[in-house]
GROMACS .gro file of C-alpha atoms in nm:
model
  192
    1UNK     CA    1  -0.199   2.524   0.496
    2UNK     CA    2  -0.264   2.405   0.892
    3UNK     CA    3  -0.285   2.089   0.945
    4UNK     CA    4  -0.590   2.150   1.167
    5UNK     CA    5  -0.776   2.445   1.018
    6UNK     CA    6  -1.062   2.404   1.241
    7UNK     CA    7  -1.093   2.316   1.615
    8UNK     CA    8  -1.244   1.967   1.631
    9UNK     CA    9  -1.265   1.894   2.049
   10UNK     CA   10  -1.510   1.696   2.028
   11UNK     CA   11  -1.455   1.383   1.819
   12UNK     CA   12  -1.715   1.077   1.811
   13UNK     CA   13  -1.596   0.721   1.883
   14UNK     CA   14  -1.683   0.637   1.543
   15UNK     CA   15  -1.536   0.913   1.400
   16UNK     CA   16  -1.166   0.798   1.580
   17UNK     CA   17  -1.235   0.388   1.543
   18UNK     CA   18  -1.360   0.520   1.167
   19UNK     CA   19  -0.952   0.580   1.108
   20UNK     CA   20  -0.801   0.343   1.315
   21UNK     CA   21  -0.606   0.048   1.203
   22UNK     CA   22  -0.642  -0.291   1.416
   23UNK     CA   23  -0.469  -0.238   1.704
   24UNK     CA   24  -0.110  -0.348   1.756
   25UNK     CA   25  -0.077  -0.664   1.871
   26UNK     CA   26  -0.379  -0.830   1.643
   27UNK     CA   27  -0.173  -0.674   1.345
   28UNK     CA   28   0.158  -0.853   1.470
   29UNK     CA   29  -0.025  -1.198   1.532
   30UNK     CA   30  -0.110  -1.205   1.113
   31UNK     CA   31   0.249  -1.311   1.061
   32UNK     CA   32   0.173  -1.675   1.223
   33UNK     CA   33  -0.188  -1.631   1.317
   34UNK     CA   34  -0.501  -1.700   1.085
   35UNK     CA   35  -0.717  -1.565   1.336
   36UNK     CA   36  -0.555  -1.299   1.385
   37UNK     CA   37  -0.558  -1.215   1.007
   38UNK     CA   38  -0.936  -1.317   0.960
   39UNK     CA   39  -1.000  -1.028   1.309
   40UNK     CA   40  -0.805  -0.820   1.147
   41UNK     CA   41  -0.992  -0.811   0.844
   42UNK     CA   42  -1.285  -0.782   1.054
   43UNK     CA   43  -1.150  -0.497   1.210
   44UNK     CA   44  -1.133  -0.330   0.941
   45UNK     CA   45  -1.445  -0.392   0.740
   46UNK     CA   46  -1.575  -0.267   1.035
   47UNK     CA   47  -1.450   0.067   1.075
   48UNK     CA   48  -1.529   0.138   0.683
   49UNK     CA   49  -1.909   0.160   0.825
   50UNK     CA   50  -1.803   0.336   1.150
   51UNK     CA   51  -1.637   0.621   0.934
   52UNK     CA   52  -1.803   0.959   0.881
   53UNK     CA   53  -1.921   0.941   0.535
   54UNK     CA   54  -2.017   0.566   0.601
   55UNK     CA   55  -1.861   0.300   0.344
   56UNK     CA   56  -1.974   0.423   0.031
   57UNK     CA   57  -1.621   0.635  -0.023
   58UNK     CA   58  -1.429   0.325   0.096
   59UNK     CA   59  -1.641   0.139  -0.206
   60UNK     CA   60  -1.559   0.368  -0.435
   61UNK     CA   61  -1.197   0.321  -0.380
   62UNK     CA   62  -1.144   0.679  -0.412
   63UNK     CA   63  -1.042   0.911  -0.147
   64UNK     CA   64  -1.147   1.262  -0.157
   65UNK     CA   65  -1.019   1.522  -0.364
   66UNK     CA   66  -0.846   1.656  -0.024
   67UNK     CA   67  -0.729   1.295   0.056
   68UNK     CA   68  -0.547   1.228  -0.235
   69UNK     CA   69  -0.413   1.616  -0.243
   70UNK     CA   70  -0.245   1.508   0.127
   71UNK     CA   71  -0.118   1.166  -0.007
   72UNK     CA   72   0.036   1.352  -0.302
   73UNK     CA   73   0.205   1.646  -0.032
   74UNK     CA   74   0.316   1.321   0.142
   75UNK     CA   75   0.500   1.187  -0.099
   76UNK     CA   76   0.656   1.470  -0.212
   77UNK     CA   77   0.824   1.565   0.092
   78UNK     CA   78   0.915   1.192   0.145
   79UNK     CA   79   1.123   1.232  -0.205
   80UNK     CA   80   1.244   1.552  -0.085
   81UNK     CA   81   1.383   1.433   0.267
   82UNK     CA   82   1.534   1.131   0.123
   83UNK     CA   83   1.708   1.342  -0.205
   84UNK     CA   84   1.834   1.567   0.088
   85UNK     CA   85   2.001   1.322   0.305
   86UNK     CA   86   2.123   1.114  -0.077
   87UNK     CA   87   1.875   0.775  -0.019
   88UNK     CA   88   1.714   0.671  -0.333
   89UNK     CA   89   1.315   0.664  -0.317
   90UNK     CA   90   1.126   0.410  -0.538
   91UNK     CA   91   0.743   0.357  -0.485
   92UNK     CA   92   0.612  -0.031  -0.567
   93UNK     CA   93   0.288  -0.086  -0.639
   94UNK     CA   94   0.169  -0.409  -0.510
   95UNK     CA   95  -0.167  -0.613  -0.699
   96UNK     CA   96  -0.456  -0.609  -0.516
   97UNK     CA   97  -0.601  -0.962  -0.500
   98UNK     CA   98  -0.980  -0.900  -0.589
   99UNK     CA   99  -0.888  -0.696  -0.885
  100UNK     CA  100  -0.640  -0.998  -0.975
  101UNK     CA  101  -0.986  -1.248  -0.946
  102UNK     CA  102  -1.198  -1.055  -1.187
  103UNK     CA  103  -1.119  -1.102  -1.564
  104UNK     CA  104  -1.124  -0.666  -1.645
  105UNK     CA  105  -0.907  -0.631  -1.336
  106UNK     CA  106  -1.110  -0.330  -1.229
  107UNK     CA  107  -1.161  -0.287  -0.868
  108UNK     CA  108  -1.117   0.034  -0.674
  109UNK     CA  109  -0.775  -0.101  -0.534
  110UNK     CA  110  -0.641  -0.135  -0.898
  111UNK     CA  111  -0.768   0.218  -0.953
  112UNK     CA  112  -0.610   0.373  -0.699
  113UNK     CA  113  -0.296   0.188  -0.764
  114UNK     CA  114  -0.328   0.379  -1.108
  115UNK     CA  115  -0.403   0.704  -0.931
  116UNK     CA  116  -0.070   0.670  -0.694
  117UNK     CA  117   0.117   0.608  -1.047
  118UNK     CA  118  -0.008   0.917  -1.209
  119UNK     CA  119   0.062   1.122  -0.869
  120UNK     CA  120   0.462   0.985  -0.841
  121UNK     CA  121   0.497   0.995  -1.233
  122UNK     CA  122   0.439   1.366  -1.171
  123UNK     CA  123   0.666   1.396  -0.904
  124UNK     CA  124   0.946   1.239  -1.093
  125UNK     CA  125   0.949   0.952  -0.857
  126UNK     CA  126   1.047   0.589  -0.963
  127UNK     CA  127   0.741   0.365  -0.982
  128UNK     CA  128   0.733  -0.034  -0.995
  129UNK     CA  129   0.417  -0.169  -1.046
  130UNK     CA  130   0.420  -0.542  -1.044
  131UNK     CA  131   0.058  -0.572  -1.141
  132UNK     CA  132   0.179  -0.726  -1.454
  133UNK     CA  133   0.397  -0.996  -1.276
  134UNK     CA  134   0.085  -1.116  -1.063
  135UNK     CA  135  -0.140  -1.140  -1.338
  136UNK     CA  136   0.048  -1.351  -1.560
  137UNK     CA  137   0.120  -1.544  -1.201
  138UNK     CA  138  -0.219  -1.609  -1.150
  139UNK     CA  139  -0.323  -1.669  -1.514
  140UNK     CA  140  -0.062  -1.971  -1.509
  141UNK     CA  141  -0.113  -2.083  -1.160
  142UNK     CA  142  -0.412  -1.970  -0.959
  143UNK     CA  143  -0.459  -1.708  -0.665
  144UNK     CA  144  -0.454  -1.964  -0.440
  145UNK     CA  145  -0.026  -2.037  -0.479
  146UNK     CA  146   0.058  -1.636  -0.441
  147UNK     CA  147  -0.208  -1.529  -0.151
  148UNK     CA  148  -0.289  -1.698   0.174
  149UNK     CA  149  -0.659  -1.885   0.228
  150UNK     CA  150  -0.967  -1.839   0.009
  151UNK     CA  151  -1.018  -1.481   0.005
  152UNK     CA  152  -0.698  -1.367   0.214
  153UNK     CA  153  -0.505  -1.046   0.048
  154UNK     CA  154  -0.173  -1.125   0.210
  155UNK     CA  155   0.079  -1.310   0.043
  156UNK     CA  156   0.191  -1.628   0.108
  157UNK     CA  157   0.544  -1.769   0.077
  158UNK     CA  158   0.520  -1.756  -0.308
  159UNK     CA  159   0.406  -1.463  -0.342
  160UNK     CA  160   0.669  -1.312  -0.151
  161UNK     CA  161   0.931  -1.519  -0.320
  162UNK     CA  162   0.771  -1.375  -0.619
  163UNK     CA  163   0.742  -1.025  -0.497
  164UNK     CA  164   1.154  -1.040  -0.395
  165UNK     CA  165   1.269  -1.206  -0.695
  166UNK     CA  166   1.116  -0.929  -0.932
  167UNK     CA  167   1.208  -0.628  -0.715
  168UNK     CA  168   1.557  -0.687  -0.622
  169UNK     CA  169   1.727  -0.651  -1.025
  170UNK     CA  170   1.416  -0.374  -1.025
  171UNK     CA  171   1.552  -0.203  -0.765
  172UNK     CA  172   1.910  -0.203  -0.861
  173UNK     CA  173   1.801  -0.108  -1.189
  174UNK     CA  174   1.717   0.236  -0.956
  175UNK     CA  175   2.042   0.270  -0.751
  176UNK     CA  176   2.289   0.492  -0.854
  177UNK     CA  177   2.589   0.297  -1.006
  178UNK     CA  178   2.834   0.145  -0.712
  179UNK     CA  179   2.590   0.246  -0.430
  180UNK     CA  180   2.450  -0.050  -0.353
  181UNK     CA  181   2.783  -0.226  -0.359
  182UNK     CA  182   2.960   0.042  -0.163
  183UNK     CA  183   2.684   0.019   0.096
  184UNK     CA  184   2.554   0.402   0.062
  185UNK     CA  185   2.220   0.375  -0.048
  186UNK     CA  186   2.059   0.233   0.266
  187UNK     CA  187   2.285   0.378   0.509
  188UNK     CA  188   2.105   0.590   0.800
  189UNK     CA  189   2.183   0.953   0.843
  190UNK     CA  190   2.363   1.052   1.098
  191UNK     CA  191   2.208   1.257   1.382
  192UNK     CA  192   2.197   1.598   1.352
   0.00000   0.00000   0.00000
């Protein structure tokens, strides 16, 4: 299939800030900057309404048929490079924070975590999904000790320390025996 199938020379400023990311250096300042993290938030609510098809997709938490067909091609040819050069692949689903809030837990983020599962179940790739973890986090302790400010969706130092302490025996679980130890599994290719 091409990648481009139809000439497109023309495209609106909309259409290219409509599938943009905040730019560069506002997405580096999150890591110490609140400001940074509420503009980039902005940033981005903003471009749902610049996109063509406006924000109703983005609120349906869906992508289009065609979307989620290129996410799955993706991924498959991710697990395919990395069987071919020996690196183990696992996918981890992380919790969205809104669909943590609500008491069904049903928000388009949690059901296109669910989608993502289905898509590298059928791939035969490894899947963690610590939506469980965070819930029962959150139940006992609050949002507010796992994510940063009121409504913030990044994770503070708890919730990384959470995050870490559940993945790394998860993740070993995944290595093939001796190749963590032996330091294979994360070892970069070689050039060709």
């Amino acid at each position: 299939m091409p990648r481009c199938p139809t000439a497109r020379p023309e495209m609106t400023l909309a259409a290219n800030l409509g599938h943009s990311a905040p730019p560069y250096p506002l997405r580096v300042a999150t890591a110490w900057s609140a400001a940074a993290r509420h503009a980039a938030t902005a940033f981005s609510r903003l471009v749902l309404y610049l996109a063509p098809g406006g924000s109703e997709a983005h609120q349906a938490g869906d992508a289009s048929p065609l979307g989620w067909t290129h996410f799955a091609q993706i991924v498959e040819k991710m697990r395919d490079t990395l069987a071919a050069r020996g690196i183990p692949f696992v996918v981890t689903l992380l919790p969205n924070r809104q669909a943590l809030e609500r008491p069904d837990g049903d928000l388009p983020g949690a059901q296109a975590g669910r989608r993502i599962a289905a898509i590298t179940a059928q791939l035969g790739i490894p899947t963690l999904d610590a939506w469980n973890l965070f819930a029962d986090a959150v139940r006992r302790d609050g949002t507010g000790r796992y994510f940063l400010g009121a409504q913030d969706v990044h994770f503070s130092a708890d919730g990384h320390r959470l995050v870490a302490d559940w993945l790394a025996p998860q993740l070993a679980l995944q290595l093939p025996s001796g190749a963590a130890a032996a330091g294979r599994a994360f070892d970069p290719p070689s050039a060709p």
